[in-house]
XYZ file of N, CA and C in Angstrom:
207
model
N 0.839 -1.174 0.000
C 0.000 0.000 0.000
C 0.886 1.240 0.000
N 1.740 1.322 -0.966
C 2.631 2.474 -1.104
C 1.946 3.537 -1.943
N 2.043 4.788 -1.522
C 1.491 5.881 -2.329
C 2.636 6.783 -2.751
N 2.476 7.405 -3.884
C 3.512 8.278 -4.424
C 3.528 9.586 -3.633
N 4.691 9.952 -3.123
C 4.850 11.167 -2.333
C 5.688 12.146 -3.129
N 5.180 13.370 -3.231
C 5.891 14.395 -3.993
C 7.045 14.984 -3.208
N 7.959 15.610 -3.934
C 9.138 16.252 -3.320
C 8.722 17.363 -2.363
N 7.678 18.083 -2.717
C 7.193 19.174 -1.876
C 6.675 18.658 -0.529
N 5.994 17.527 -0.550
C 5.470 16.939 0.680
C 6.593 16.428 1.568
N 7.646 15.911 0.960
C 8.805 15.440 1.727
C 9.504 16.609 2.404
N 9.692 17.726 1.692
C 10.334 18.915 2.269
C 9.503 19.478 3.422
N 8.174 19.470 3.241
C 7.303 19.969 4.304
C 7.408 19.079 5.546
N 7.493 17.763 5.370
C 7.617 16.843 6.495
C 8.945 17.033 7.210
N 10.002 17.311 6.449
C 11.323 17.517 7.047
C 11.357 18.808 7.848
N 10.800 19.871 7.309
C 10.882 21.177 7.969
C 9.900 21.332 9.125
N 8.664 20.888 8.932
C 7.659 21.104 9.978
C 7.453 19.892 10.864
N 7.840 18.721 10.418
C 7.656 17.514 11.210
C 6.333 16.834 10.894
N 6.155 15.678 11.476
C 4.941 14.902 11.269
C 4.229 14.781 12.607
N 2.917 15.037 12.608
C 2.118 14.957 13.824
C 1.196 13.750 13.713
N 1.302 12.849 14.683
C 0.428 11.684 14.738
C -0.639 11.962 15.781
N -1.878 11.980 15.355
C -2.985 12.264 16.259
C -3.578 10.957 16.753
N -3.802 10.891 18.049
C -4.413 9.700 18.636
C -5.921 9.757 18.514
N -6.574 8.678 18.859
C -8.029 8.642 18.820
C -8.589 9.344 20.041
N -9.810 9.826 19.930
C -10.451 10.487 21.052
C -10.863 9.442 22.069
N -10.637 9.751 23.339
C -11.000 8.831 24.406
C -12.494 8.943 24.674
N -13.140 7.814 24.813
C -14.570 7.821 25.100
C -14.798 8.027 26.590
N -15.919 8.611 26.935
C -16.234 8.876 28.335
C -16.951 7.712 28.984
N -17.120 6.600 28.281
C -17.818 5.444 28.827
C -17.087 4.872 30.030
N -15.757 4.872 30.004
C -14.994 4.287 31.106
C -15.219 5.059 32.406
N -15.389 6.376 32.313
C -15.612 7.173 33.510
C -17.021 6.995 34.043
N -17.992 6.808 33.141
C -19.381 6.695 33.563
C -19.669 5.349 34.220
N -18.934 4.317 33.864
C -19.208 2.990 34.400
C -18.622 2.785 35.792
N -17.765 3.701 36.250
C -17.175 3.560 37.583
C -18.241 3.781 38.647
N -18.145 3.001 39.701
C -19.069 3.140 40.817
C -18.294 3.731 41.981
N -18.719 4.886 42.425
C -18.045 5.530 43.547
C -18.759 5.146 44.833
N -17.979 4.852 45.846
C -18.555 4.458 47.120
C -17.861 5.203 48.252
N -18.590 5.424 49.293
C -18.014 6.095 50.458
C -17.894 5.128 51.637
N -17.904 3.847 51.318
C -17.823 2.836 52.378
C -16.474 2.935 53.084
N -16.515 2.887 54.371
C -15.284 2.949 55.167
C -14.697 1.555 55.304
N -13.399 1.494 55.264
C -12.699 0.225 55.459
C -12.447 0.044 56.946
N -12.553 -1.176 57.411
C -12.278 -1.451 58.816
C -10.784 -1.361 59.065
N -10.426 -0.955 60.246
C -9.012 -0.838 60.581
C -8.395 -2.192 60.834
N -9.211 -3.186 61.144
C -8.701 -4.533 61.344
C -9.709 -5.541 60.815
N -9.260 -6.746 60.599
C -10.108 -7.804 60.079
C -10.931 -8.383 61.217
N -12.227 -8.526 61.000
C -13.056 -9.161 62.013
C -13.308 -10.598 61.611
N -13.675 -11.398 62.564
C -13.931 -12.812 62.307
C -15.292 -13.036 61.671
N -15.740 -14.259 61.711
C -16.984 -14.663 61.079
C -18.178 -13.916 61.665
N -18.188 -13.706 62.962
C -19.311 -13.043 63.619
C -19.000 -11.585 63.969
N -17.938 -11.043 63.384
C -17.589 -9.649 63.648
C -16.907 -9.442 64.986
N -16.328 -10.504 65.546
C -15.694 -10.394 66.859
C -14.264 -9.877 66.712
N -13.661 -9.539 67.822
C -12.289 -9.060 67.833
C -11.268 -10.176 67.903
N -11.712 -11.433 67.879
C -10.785 -12.557 67.962
C -9.856 -12.587 66.751
N -10.373 -12.203 65.590
C -9.541 -12.195 64.387
C -8.459 -11.123 64.496
N -8.775 -10.014 65.177
C -7.770 -8.965 65.382
C -6.627 -9.512 66.236
N -6.989 -10.207 67.293
C -5.984 -10.792 68.177
C -5.137 -11.818 67.434
N -5.802 -12.662 66.629
C -5.108 -13.692 65.870
C -4.163 -13.069 64.839
N -4.617 -12.000 64.171
C -3.777 -11.316 63.194
C -2.571 -10.674 63.863
N -2.777 -10.143 65.077
C -1.684 -9.536 65.821
C -0.640 -10.586 66.201
N -1.096 -11.759 66.619
C -0.174 -12.852 66.965
C 0.623 -13.278 65.744
N -0.048 -13.408 64.608
C 0.648 -13.797 63.372
C 1.669 -12.746 62.945
N 1.309 -11.470 63.091
C 2.226 -10.391 62.725
C 3.463 -10.409 63.611
N 3.261 -10.604 64.920
C 4.398 -10.663 65.848
C 5.287 -11.876 65.578
N 4.687 -13.004 65.232
C 5.444 -14.217 64.936
C 6.276 -14.005 63.676
N 5.705 -13.340 62.668
C 6.421 -13.102 61.415
C 7.595 -12.153 61.623
N 7.448 -11.199 62.540
C 8.491 -10.203 62.785
C 9.461 -10.607 63.889
N 9.302 -11.788 64.453
C 10.108 -12.229 65.600
C 11.601 -12.299 65.281
N 11.951 -12.808 64.087
C 13.351 -13.023 63.761
C 13.967 -11.883 62.968
N 13.221 -10.843 62.750
C 13.775 -9.686 62.027
C 14.532 -8.803 62.994
N 15.663 -8.309 62.547
C 16.514 -7.505 63.425
C 16.166 -6.048 63.375
């Protein structure tokens, strides 16, 4: 798919440069996002929402960091 390019067009490309234009971005990606204001818990709760999982996570964290200097 070669097209014949004139000398004048080549000189214009050399002097002014070539501009490649991208496609326009669609706004669909922004509209499909769901925004939420739900707060994240500071710690993981167990099956019934008890603090036992917090204690268990703390024990695991301390065990993992036990041998670090």
